[in-house]
XYZ file of C-alpha atoms in Angstrom:
723
model
C 19.110 -49.373 -0.419
C 19.772 -45.330 -0.544
C 21.379 -43.887 -3.647
C 24.746 -42.686 -3.742
C 25.645 -39.153 -2.696
C 26.695 -38.003 -5.987
C 23.799 -39.677 -8.065
C 20.831 -37.590 -9.706
C 18.369 -39.743 -7.145
C 20.355 -37.949 -4.235
C 19.019 -34.376 -5.270
C 22.419 -33.408 -6.812
C 22.146 -32.198 -10.296
C 24.253 -34.014 -12.806
C 26.882 -32.547 -14.553
C 27.412 -33.181 -18.520
C 30.555 -34.206 -20.134
C 31.301 -30.533 -21.127
C 31.293 -29.479 -17.328
C 27.972 -27.702 -17.736
C 25.443 -28.233 -14.949
C 22.064 -29.505 -16.170
C 20.307 -27.309 -14.206
C 21.941 -24.176 -15.508
C 21.322 -25.404 -18.716
C 17.677 -25.964 -18.030
C 17.244 -22.523 -16.860
C 18.910 -21.031 -19.962
C 16.430 -23.069 -21.932
C 13.506 -21.687 -19.967
C 14.540 -18.206 -20.193
C 15.077 -18.563 -23.723
C 11.469 -19.704 -24.093
C 10.132 -17.058 -22.218
C 11.837 -14.910 -24.477
C 10.461 -16.271 -27.484
C 6.884 -16.193 -26.281
C 7.348 -12.315 -25.318
C 8.761 -11.735 -28.756
C 5.772 -13.580 -30.359
C 3.510 -11.579 -28.427
C 4.850 -8.431 -29.579
C 5.115 -8.613 -33.364
C 4.854 -4.663 -34.026
C 7.498 -3.807 -31.749
C 9.712 -6.484 -33.100
C 9.073 -5.241 -36.978
C 9.761 -1.691 -35.953
C 12.830 -2.401 -34.108
C 14.074 -4.371 -37.023
C 13.400 -1.961 -39.540
C 14.666 0.894 -37.863
C 17.902 -1.008 -37.091
C 18.051 -2.562 -40.492
C 17.759 0.882 -42.307
C 20.250 2.093 -40.166
C 22.849 -0.513 -40.916
C 22.442 -0.449 -44.532
C 22.479 3.489 -45.039
C 25.171 3.644 -42.570
C 23.449 5.962 -40.114
C 23.952 3.835 -37.349
C 27.704 5.201 -36.956
C 27.272 8.324 -39.257
C 24.755 11.355 -39.078
C 22.302 10.589 -41.428
C 21.043 14.214 -41.383
C 24.546 14.893 -43.016
C 23.780 12.438 -46.071
C 22.604 13.667 -49.142
C 19.433 11.317 -49.316
C 18.160 13.024 -45.744
C 16.115 15.660 -47.368
C 14.037 12.853 -49.166
C 13.175 11.034 -46.042
C 12.909 13.788 -43.212
C 9.607 15.611 -42.623
C 8.764 19.222 -42.178
C 7.082 22.066 -43.919
C 9.787 22.364 -46.840
C 8.985 18.651 -47.387
C 5.292 19.223 -47.947
C 5.843 22.480 -50.158
C 8.184 19.840 -52.326
C 5.133 17.684 -52.430
C 7.191 14.707 -50.533
C 4.338 13.481 -48.784
C 5.722 10.149 -48.215
C 8.234 11.464 -45.632
C 5.329 11.623 -43.270
C 6.045 7.758 -43.101
C 9.703 7.490 -43.991
C 10.598 10.042 -41.049
C 9.639 7.476 -38.479
C 12.285 4.807 -39.523
C 15.316 7.215 -39.564
C 17.131 8.882 -36.772
C 19.439 11.976 -37.495
C 22.577 10.725 -35.406
C 24.156 7.555 -34.061
C 23.430 8.765 -30.524
C 19.570 9.165 -31.309
C 19.613 5.667 -33.007
C 20.596 3.821 -29.605
C 17.933 6.078 -27.516
C 15.307 5.304 -30.282
C 16.093 1.761 -30.343
C 15.920 1.251 -26.365
C 12.756 3.344 -26.128
C 11.168 1.184 -28.998
C 11.968 -2.027 -27.494
C 10.747 -0.319 -23.974
C 7.837 1.777 -24.670
C 6.350 0.627 -27.872
C 6.813 -3.291 -26.403
C 4.952 -2.258 -23.222
C 2.281 -0.311 -24.854
C 1.741 -3.405 -27.137
C 1.692 -5.581 -24.156
C -1.035 -3.525 -22.720
C -3.070 -2.526 -25.804
C -2.637 -5.566 -28.238
C -0.945 -5.383 -31.904
C -3.427 -3.969 -33.800
C -4.194 -1.019 -31.499
C -0.826 -0.033 -30.559
C -0.095 0.041 -34.311
C -2.723 2.437 -34.739
C -2.153 4.526 -31.772
C 1.535 4.966 -32.543
C 0.990 5.433 -36.152
C -1.914 7.650 -36.105
C -0.604 9.621 -33.048
C 2.910 10.480 -35.238
C 1.148 11.388 -38.175
C -1.398 13.586 -36.268
C 1.528 15.253 -34.380
C 3.526 15.855 -37.499
C 0.470 17.588 -39.407
C -0.327 19.290 -36.497
C 3.155 20.832 -35.863
C 3.621 21.737 -39.608
C 0.430 23.573 -39.444
C 1.353 25.720 -36.246
C 4.853 26.329 -37.756
C 3.226 27.448 -40.813
C 0.760 29.726 -39.158
C 3.235 31.422 -36.958
C 5.930 31.963 -39.526
C 3.564 33.962 -41.537
C 4.582 37.808 -42.104
C 2.304 39.006 -38.873
C 4.946 37.415 -36.394
C 8.603 37.975 -35.754
C 9.252 34.997 -33.680
C 12.612 33.879 -34.963
C 12.646 30.273 -33.245
C 9.381 29.759 -35.359
C 11.071 31.006 -38.521
C 13.878 28.501 -38.010
C 11.319 25.616 -37.393
C 9.601 26.506 -40.690
C 12.917 25.486 -42.633
C 13.680 22.529 -40.578
C 13.097 18.860 -41.555
C 13.230 16.333 -39.060
C 13.358 12.298 -38.677
C 12.536 10.114 -35.361
C 10.585 7.396 -34.035
C 10.413 8.931 -30.381
C 6.855 10.617 -31.113
C 5.268 7.298 -31.886
C 6.641 5.959 -28.375
C 5.289 9.088 -26.792
C 1.858 8.352 -28.322
C 1.651 4.981 -27.567
C 2.828 5.181 -23.942
C 0.139 7.908 -23.447
C -2.602 5.641 -24.445
C -1.410 2.768 -22.735
C -1.114 4.481 -19.551
C -4.940 4.723 -19.898
C -5.072 0.927 -18.826
C -3.240 1.090 -15.902
C -4.863 1.007 -12.215
C -3.880 3.879 -9.657
C -1.403 4.781 -8.612
C 0.560 3.807 -11.649
C -1.621 5.406 -14.139
C -0.914 8.904 -12.918
C 2.691 8.216 -12.219
C 3.383 6.946 -15.925
C 1.475 9.941 -17.067
C 3.675 12.544 -14.925
C 6.728 10.832 -15.820
C 5.975 11.152 -19.232
C 4.920 14.676 -19.165
C 8.332 15.464 -17.122
C 10.323 13.774 -19.962
C 8.617 15.339 -22.917
C 8.677 18.921 -20.989
C 12.573 18.767 -20.083
C 13.174 17.353 -23.650
C 11.568 20.291 -25.092
C 13.497 22.721 -22.826
C 16.840 21.548 -23.689
C 16.341 20.718 -27.230
C 13.559 22.953 -28.493
C 13.719 21.197 -31.993
C 10.950 20.225 -34.500
C 10.980 16.845 -33.270
C 10.395 17.810 -29.524
C 7.541 19.995 -30.493
C 5.943 16.662 -31.766
C 6.491 15.161 -28.437
C 4.574 17.857 -26.780
C 1.781 17.656 -29.314
C 1.553 13.795 -29.164
C 1.259 13.918 -25.538
C -1.365 16.421 -25.409
C -3.410 14.660 -28.132
C -3.214 11.094 -27.239
C -3.534 11.428 -23.327
C -7.288 12.339 -23.736
C -7.640 9.851 -26.509
C -6.331 7.313 -24.442
C -8.737 8.317 -21.493
C -11.828 8.464 -23.693
C -11.314 5.011 -25.519
C -8.989 2.875 -23.846
C -9.557 3.400 -20.092
C -10.272 -0.257 -18.627
C -9.881 -0.306 -14.817
C -10.646 3.302 -13.965
C -11.075 6.717 -15.318
C -9.836 10.415 -14.599
C -6.528 12.110 -14.326
C -6.758 13.049 -10.814
C -4.575 11.501 -7.919
C -6.789 9.499 -5.327
C -4.661 9.374 -2.307
C -3.109 12.201 -0.391
C 0.318 10.375 -0.327
C 0.294 9.932 -3.945
C -0.625 14.033 -4.509
C 2.075 14.964 -1.916
C 4.693 12.495 -3.397
C 4.174 13.896 -7.136
C 3.920 17.491 -6.132
C 7.373 16.975 -4.457
C 8.905 15.140 -7.032
C 7.592 18.011 -9.559
C 9.104 20.635 -7.616
C 12.454 18.574 -7.462
C 12.505 18.211 -11.150
C 11.982 21.853 -11.753
C 14.560 22.712 -9.404
C 17.013 20.154 -11.147
C 16.102 21.546 -14.857
C 16.780 25.129 -13.574
C 20.086 23.666 -12.138
C 21.041 22.063 -15.535
C 20.205 25.288 -17.218
C 22.526 27.124 -15.300
C 25.414 24.901 -15.817
C 24.733 23.867 -19.318
C 22.660 26.924 -21.024
C 20.901 25.965 -24.361
C 18.726 27.713 -26.932
C 14.905 27.327 -26.784
C 11.833 28.594 -27.981
C 12.279 32.028 -26.352
C 15.849 32.387 -27.114
C 18.895 31.466 -24.883
C 17.856 30.096 -21.611
C 20.964 31.460 -19.681
C 20.733 34.718 -17.679
C 23.659 36.778 -17.855
C 22.722 38.727 -14.528
C 22.252 35.452 -12.492
C 24.745 34.944 -9.963
C 25.791 31.631 -8.251
C 24.353 32.841 -4.968
C 21.227 33.557 -6.111
C 20.963 30.141 -8.112
C 21.761 28.498 -4.382
C 18.946 30.294 -3.050
C 16.356 29.518 -5.577
C 17.495 26.086 -5.521
C 17.134 25.642 -1.520
C 13.718 27.375 -1.743
C 12.658 24.885 -4.244
C 14.091 22.001 -2.024
C 12.167 23.630 1.086
C 9.087 23.833 -0.854
C 9.309 20.194 -2.113
C 10.018 18.939 1.363
C 7.036 20.582 2.938
C 4.653 19.380 0.087
C 5.802 15.980 1.047
C 4.565 16.520 4.655
C 1.280 17.746 3.108
C 1.858 21.631 4.466
C -0.840 24.153 3.414
C 1.410 26.671 3.048
C 3.646 25.182 0.643
C 0.866 24.176 -1.441
C -0.236 27.977 -1.542
C 3.361 29.066 -2.445
C 3.942 26.333 -5.132
C 0.464 27.178 -6.822
C 1.341 31.048 -6.860
C 4.890 30.530 -8.235
C 3.359 28.009 -10.674
C 0.567 30.398 -11.928
C 3.011 33.088 -12.133
C 5.568 31.182 -14.062
C 2.702 30.358 -16.532
C 1.539 33.582 -16.944
C 4.714 35.134 -17.337
C 5.678 32.910 -19.817
C 2.545 33.358 -21.852
C 3.099 37.245 -21.751
C 6.659 36.560 -23.060
C 5.624 34.188 -25.942
C 3.285 37.103 -26.906
C 5.897 39.706 -26.943
C 8.462 37.477 -28.665
C 6.040 36.416 -31.398
C 4.563 39.984 -32.072
C 7.321 42.387 -31.107
C 11.310 42.362 -31.201
C 11.295 41.758 -27.567
C 14.592 39.940 -26.483
C 13.728 37.197 -23.840
C 17.063 36.104 -22.980
C 17.181 34.830 -19.364
C 15.562 32.519 -17.023
C 12.169 32.354 -18.637
C 11.690 29.061 -20.687
C 8.655 27.256 -22.301
C 10.467 24.125 -20.865
C 9.979 24.986 -17.254
C 6.638 26.202 -17.539
C 5.527 22.764 -19.428
C 6.978 21.341 -16.052
C 5.091 23.870 -13.997
C 2.016 22.917 -15.845
C 2.292 19.384 -15.055
C 2.829 20.234 -11.452
C -0.038 22.588 -11.119
C -2.077 19.982 -12.776
C -1.392 17.492 -9.759
C -1.479 20.368 -7.289
C -4.852 22.170 -7.785
C -7.101 19.226 -8.000
C -5.083 17.664 -5.186
C -5.483 20.472 -2.542
C -7.162 18.203 -0.092
C -4.021 16.246 0.379
C -2.534 19.513 1.610
C -4.589 20.275 4.964
C -1.741 19.928 7.417
C -1.493 23.467 9.079
C 1.791 24.868 10.342
C 0.837 23.708 13.738
C -2.154 22.009 15.043
C -4.866 24.300 16.665
C -5.625 23.601 20.386
C -7.643 25.938 22.708
C -6.461 25.599 26.524
C -3.229 25.312 27.847
C -1.069 22.711 26.754
C 2.871 22.589 26.480
C 4.585 20.815 23.164
C 2.636 18.935 20.679
C -1.000 18.649 21.464
C -1.032 15.094 19.743
C 1.309 13.879 22.272
C -0.705 15.140 25.107
C -3.800 13.487 23.505
C -2.207 10.242 23.304
C -1.206 10.872 27.234
C -4.935 11.445 28.129
C -5.895 8.455 26.184
C -3.477 6.174 28.133
C -4.427 7.485 31.449
C -8.516 8.044 30.804
C -9.029 5.418 28.228
C -11.586 5.877 25.621
C -13.993 4.296 23.121
C -13.481 2.191 19.985
C -12.932 5.253 17.783
C -10.987 7.355 20.246
C -7.503 6.843 18.780
C -8.841 8.531 15.480
C -8.601 11.584 17.270
C -4.762 11.502 17.272
C -4.956 11.921 13.239
C -4.156 15.211 11.119
C -6.639 17.408 10.355
C -8.276 17.551 14.078
C -8.179 20.405 16.327
C -8.347 20.325 20.246
C -10.170 21.945 22.951
C -8.397 21.197 26.313
C -9.543 21.817 29.699
C -7.622 24.623 31.711
C -5.632 22.213 33.555
C -5.020 19.948 30.244
C -6.626 16.851 31.698
C -9.337 16.429 29.204
C -9.900 17.101 25.673
C -12.551 17.373 22.955
C -11.226 16.979 19.251
C -13.214 18.638 16.774
C -13.082 19.639 13.084
C -14.575 22.892 11.143
C -16.524 22.483 8.146
C -19.620 24.610 6.424
C -19.847 26.699 9.766
C -20.157 23.484 12.040
C -17.766 22.462 14.749
C -17.912 18.438 14.347
C -16.746 16.990 17.840
C -15.507 13.629 16.952
C -16.135 10.427 19.260
C -16.388 10.982 23.011
C -14.461 13.248 25.079
C -11.278 12.219 26.762
C -11.432 12.659 30.583
C -12.607 11.179 33.937
C -16.034 9.900 34.030
C -16.701 12.801 36.636
C -15.826 15.537 34.312
C -17.781 14.161 31.294
C -20.520 16.258 31.730
C -18.531 19.568 32.171
C -16.200 18.767 29.317
C -19.352 18.349 27.045
C -20.896 21.716 28.182
C -17.573 23.089 27.797
C -17.274 22.365 24.173
C -20.905 23.319 23.366
C -19.926 26.823 24.967
C -16.845 27.114 23.266
C -18.690 26.492 19.712
C -21.434 28.639 20.516
C -19.382 31.434 21.421
C -17.354 30.867 18.088
C -20.733 31.576 16.226
C -20.536 27.714 15.093
C -22.994 24.837 14.813
C -22.219 22.331 17.661
C -22.448 18.625 16.860
C -21.315 15.336 18.555
C -20.310 12.743 15.708
C -19.730 8.960 16.456
C -20.240 9.003 20.192
C -21.351 6.347 22.608
C -24.447 5.950 24.618
C -23.189 7.563 27.599
C -22.236 10.932 25.791
C -25.618 11.003 23.829
C -27.441 10.734 27.128
C -25.857 13.608 28.710
C -26.187 15.594 25.472
C -30.171 14.549 25.678
C -30.320 15.821 29.357
C -28.739 19.222 28.246
C -31.510 19.599 26.002
C -30.049 18.216 22.841
C -31.240 15.230 20.702
C -29.618 12.093 19.735
C -29.991 9.732 16.662
C -28.406 6.462 16.082
C -26.074 6.758 12.987
C -24.153 3.387 13.127
C -23.611 0.389 15.041
C -20.536 -0.745 16.443
C -19.711 -4.205 15.852
C -17.760 -5.898 18.788
C -16.212 -9.486 19.095
C -15.690 -10.464 22.491
C -12.367 -12.566 22.728
C -12.186 -14.262 26.015
C -14.499 -17.182 25.083
C -13.540 -17.005 21.234
C -13.375 -20.224 19.409
C -14.120 -21.064 15.898
C -16.396 -23.813 16.288
C -19.947 -24.705 14.900
C -21.459 -23.821 11.593
C -21.711 -20.076 12.104
C -18.022 -20.256 11.845
C -17.483 -22.564 8.623
C -16.285 -19.614 6.716
C -13.579 -18.856 8.921
C -12.186 -22.237 9.349
C -12.272 -22.480 5.396
C -10.460 -19.293 5.144
C -7.705 -20.515 7.481
C -7.587 -24.067 5.830
C -7.133 -22.581 2.414
C -4.568 -20.480 3.513
C -2.357 -23.465 4.582
C -2.907 -25.102 1.288
C -1.876 -21.804 -0.307
C 1.143 -21.229 1.966
C -0.030 -17.717 3.147
C 1.073 -16.966 6.620
C -0.406 -14.335 9.167
C 2.092 -11.555 10.663
C 0.956 -8.768 13.165
C 3.707 -6.388 13.147
C 4.459 -2.427 13.373
C 4.170 -1.277 9.954
C 6.827 1.640 10.293
C 9.285 -1.261 11.317
C 8.800 -3.191 8.414
C 11.248 -3.193 5.397
C 10.702 -1.217 2.388
C 9.321 -3.993 0.201
C 6.792 -4.775 2.599
C 5.644 -0.774 2.935
C 5.658 -0.480 -0.823
C 3.520 -3.265 -1.216
C 0.869 -2.187 1.314
C 0.735 1.359 -0.009
C 0.288 0.005 -3.864
C -2.487 -2.310 -2.338
C -4.274 0.720 -0.794
C -3.758 3.134 -3.546
C -5.180 0.541 -6.045
C -7.983 0.043 -3.966
C -8.586 3.823 -3.901
C -8.222 4.209 -7.732
C -11.198 1.918 -8.002
C -13.499 4.433 -6.395
C -15.145 7.453 -8.238
C -13.953 9.575 -5.395
C -10.700 10.625 -3.526
C -9.372 9.126 -0.611
C -11.587 9.795 2.207
C -10.711 11.020 5.974
C -12.346 11.805 9.212
C -13.205 8.420 10.525
C -11.515 6.494 7.739
C -7.895 6.037 7.998
C -4.939 5.314 5.378
C -1.556 3.758 5.426
C -0.092 7.228 6.689
C -2.171 6.452 9.882
C -1.234 2.907 10.094
C 2.364 3.908 10.528
C 1.826 5.130 13.862
C 4.085 2.932 16.128
C 1.242 2.370 18.549
C -1.005 0.738 15.737
C -1.008 -2.796 14.940
C -1.073 -4.136 11.158
C -2.020 -7.548 10.202
C -0.463 -8.836 6.800
C -1.171 -11.995 4.736
C 2.097 -12.933 3.289
C 2.648 -15.676 0.997
C 6.080 -17.934 0.443
C 7.487 -15.391 -2.176
C 6.955 -12.242 0.185
C 3.854 -11.026 -1.667
C 1.431 -9.379 0.348
C -2.058 -10.244 -0.094
C -4.111 -8.456 2.178
C -3.712 -5.848 5.061
C -5.687 -4.739 8.080
C -4.610 -1.995 10.852
C -5.846 -2.203 14.403
C -6.222 1.187 16.426
C -5.520 0.763 20.354
C -8.377 1.017 22.517
C -7.160 2.048 26.090
C -9.018 1.436 29.369
C -9.188 -0.210 32.668
C -8.250 -3.965 32.546
C -8.726 -6.413 35.604
C -9.677 -6.290 38.927
C -6.687 -3.420 39.832
C -8.223 -1.297 36.984
C -4.851 -1.211 35.415
C -5.055 1.070 32.209
C -3.767 -0.864 29.290
C -4.803 -2.043 25.760
C -8.267 -3.521 26.274
C -8.904 -3.962 22.779
C -8.582 -3.169 18.970
C -10.345 -1.227 16.442
C -10.235 -2.351 12.557
C -9.501 0.734 10.325
C -7.715 0.062 7.032
C -8.811 -3.120 5.251
C -7.372 -3.756 2.236
C -6.898 -6.576 -0.309
C -4.904 -7.160 -3.376
C -7.190 -7.704 -6.359
C -5.442 -10.987 -7.939
C -4.591 -12.238 -4.467
C -5.736 -14.795 -1.891
C -9.721 -14.815 -1.995
C -10.801 -15.047 1.545
C -7.824 -12.856 2.756
C -9.979 -10.475 4.799
C -11.717 -13.265 6.531
C -8.419 -15.138 7.307
C -6.780 -11.961 8.492
C -9.582 -10.777 11.034
C -9.693 -14.199 12.538
C -5.934 -14.621 12.922
C -5.825 -10.896 14.532
C -8.724 -12.068 16.839
C -6.847 -15.096 18.151
C -3.324 -13.041 18.492
C -4.922 -10.246 20.400
C -6.935 -12.985 22.536
C -3.374 -14.633 23.384
C -2.211 -11.002 24.356
C -5.016 -10.786 26.677
C -7.264 -8.377 24.938
C -10.716 -8.284 25.967
C -12.361 -7.557 22.310
C -12.042 -6.528 18.833
C -14.226 -3.666 17.136
C -14.819 -4.400 13.628
C -15.683 -0.739 13.765
C -19.139 0.879 12.817
C -19.849 1.184 9.137
C -20.543 5.268 8.787
C -23.971 6.153 7.738
C -24.915 2.645 7.973
C -27.206 0.666 10.472
C -28.394 -3.126 10.739
C -32.128 -2.084 10.767
C -32.681 0.912 8.353
C -36.451 0.520 8.652
C -36.879 0.772 12.443
C -34.588 3.746 12.430
C -35.802 5.447 9.344
C -38.147 7.635 10.959
C -35.584 9.125 13.434
C -32.685 9.504 10.811
C -32.735 12.764 8.756
C -33.299 12.290 5.161
C -30.146 14.101 4.276
C -27.919 11.855 6.478
C -29.643 8.684 4.906
C -29.438 9.918 1.467
C -25.739 10.851 1.869
C -25.138 7.199 3.075
C -26.957 5.603 0.308
C -24.991 7.997 -2.241
C -21.806 6.759 -0.950
C -22.696 3.000 -0.935
C -21.686 2.863 -4.706
C -18.088 3.988 -4.169
C -17.172 2.811 -0.929
C -19.541 0.058 -0.012
C -20.304 1.032 3.725
C -23.332 -0.810 4.088
C -22.321 -3.942 2.195
C -19.331 -3.828 4.481
C -21.561 -3.686 7.542
C -23.471 -6.893 6.286
C -20.135 -8.651 6.001
C -19.103 -8.141 9.436
C -22.172 -9.960 10.406
C -20.276 -13.248 9.526
C -18.147 -12.668 12.781
C -21.273 -13.201 15.122
C -20.566 -9.683 16.741
C -22.726 -7.696 19.045
C -23.782 -4.298 18.525
C -23.235 -0.911 20.446
C -25.279 1.989 19.068
C -23.217 5.108 17.962
C -24.815 8.187 17.885
C -25.065 11.652 16.302
C -26.113 14.259 18.942
C -27.406 17.906 17.727
C -29.379 20.696 19.413
C -32.525 20.657 17.240
C -33.695 19.546 13.830
C -32.929 22.689 11.965
C -29.316 22.034 12.294
C -29.499 18.777 10.454
C -28.992 20.321 6.898
C -25.730 22.088 8.004
C -24.486 19.227 9.746
C -25.322 16.775 6.905
C -23.119 19.139 4.555
C -20.483 19.380 7.089
C -20.200 15.353 7.398
C -19.800 15.243 3.508
C -17.361 17.632 3.728
C -15.510 15.937 6.644
C -15.352 12.620 4.823
C -14.720 14.271 1.426
C -13.038 17.680 2.056
C -12.010 18.635 -1.426
C -13.992 16.457 -3.714
C -14.522 18.343 -6.999
C -17.876 19.457 -8.071
C -18.105 16.583 -10.885
C -17.113 13.724 -8.194
C -20.125 15.600 -5.788
C -22.808 15.459 -8.702
C -21.943 11.725 -9.091
C -22.482 11.370 -5.268
C -25.515 12.861 -5.428
C -26.690 11.237 -8.758
C -25.878 7.791 -7.483
C -27.903 8.535 -4.078
C -30.971 9.469 -6.136
C -31.045 6.114 -7.671
C -30.431 4.106 -4.291
């Protein structure tokens, strides 16, 4: 007999006599338990919060200005306190706030900032870095004030600071967050640090108090300490991906524009005097604002000219501020105007992103091309790929950073890049078969007339054969791994790992989706970017380019993206597939005949065999659509039989591949692809003669890592030496 509709057995929740739903009550209990367990894990945060709140309540400072109380001089820290031998103020200044408004801000920041840092670092370590950072910043600030307030300077702001006492816990928050940021993975470690630096700089800009001096010093001291002794997942201050550099640089310029706007409408008094400029009109302010917005937008797009403008403006601002500080400190110079230390600190943060991140700003004003073509050359390249077809790597020539050599009639094209005096032609020419020899010869002639060393990188057997007939040499540098789809079936022992991945995905409610990433909602795109940036952050080198795409390239509407998503909407893995156009069927209709694997990322703590699952699911989906094959792509600088080819491969290229292996796993990735029982097609490097190989090797390293720092290149070389 079935249960009555209103009974608990029917699935409905019971209602208590007081009208309270048992389900709601249970949810409240679970939330209270979760909150209690969180509080238990944060005893230092809880104790500090209770002490600050309790003292404010007892003394009445929560609703009245503590700085107006008679006892304030006995708890506030500063140079006068040390001169009066009130050493205890080093500690007591941390648990009082000067005003009710500061109490509200401080209590929120302790709960959020110190709480998060304790969650990341643990109770003992967060107590050490918070208290130690606070004391260190206090003592250093007093030392600097004492030094600059001596008779040899005439800096009025420093003289004022010499007579100031202050209280506040926010310095502890800055110190704790600065150290805890070292425990994060990319991209969040840099985002938190940039946010912290921006907040500290803006606060210093608008207040310029003794306390904000301590914020700046705490950040400068504790960031290196955190990096040196508390880094876990990765190390370094540099951004890893092009998108991250562009986004942070753009946001930094917007913050500077916003700060200048705030200063215009709400002038303050900072270390260099009043921040308002008496001669600055509304029109000039609007012009400066528009220029900043334009630079920020172009930085977001990766424009090279915007990078140069931003760097020059930032350096001029920093140098000008240093000059003004010297004049104010040692002369009677009146600095009233738009120059402020606060905006200079913001510029310093932006320059710290832009200068080492210059690799992200390689997009020229317009794409270079030789030959006659109307409109965007990339659009014409795509038209040629649609009509002539191409190899498994041909779609990569549509990516940013390539230059194009078109024929006179614009019916053929060669894509290339310039590095180290070399023109690296990427992939096979896109043209009719009858025009292949002429197109190859045309590029060689164009490069030699330009005084450059020509080279063909990652080309197929036919292009290599024609190059050899023209007197060149060709070496196999990789193997393209091809999986034919018409007869593909995951049967038999060789496919056991694939079947296991598919079966496990069903048990864990993982579903496969094949999408156009650009059309996906923000939640999906942001997860994909986060997974990719975390993967790059694990490497010791910046995001690579040339034949290795990123999420930006995966946003192309013609690129398909495979996603593994669980029932909560979380993305566990992502693949991107580049179209391969060519003739299909008896009528030789030009359409997508295959797909090439490009981006391959998995979430660190996600579904284990997600890559195997995504590749297998993609293969079957493309098979159902009529595709002939998928290419798992050739692992750059990797081959299946190193011993057989060692005599033919130049030592420099072999060393480069070995050096990159610890960072990007090219050769281990090549071994992984063997799981899918592919057939192999050789990929060649074609060159004039052996004397060109050293320059070509350097050019290839620059193509993949166009702006790696000297330290990173040293690490690359050192790792290769131990291979």
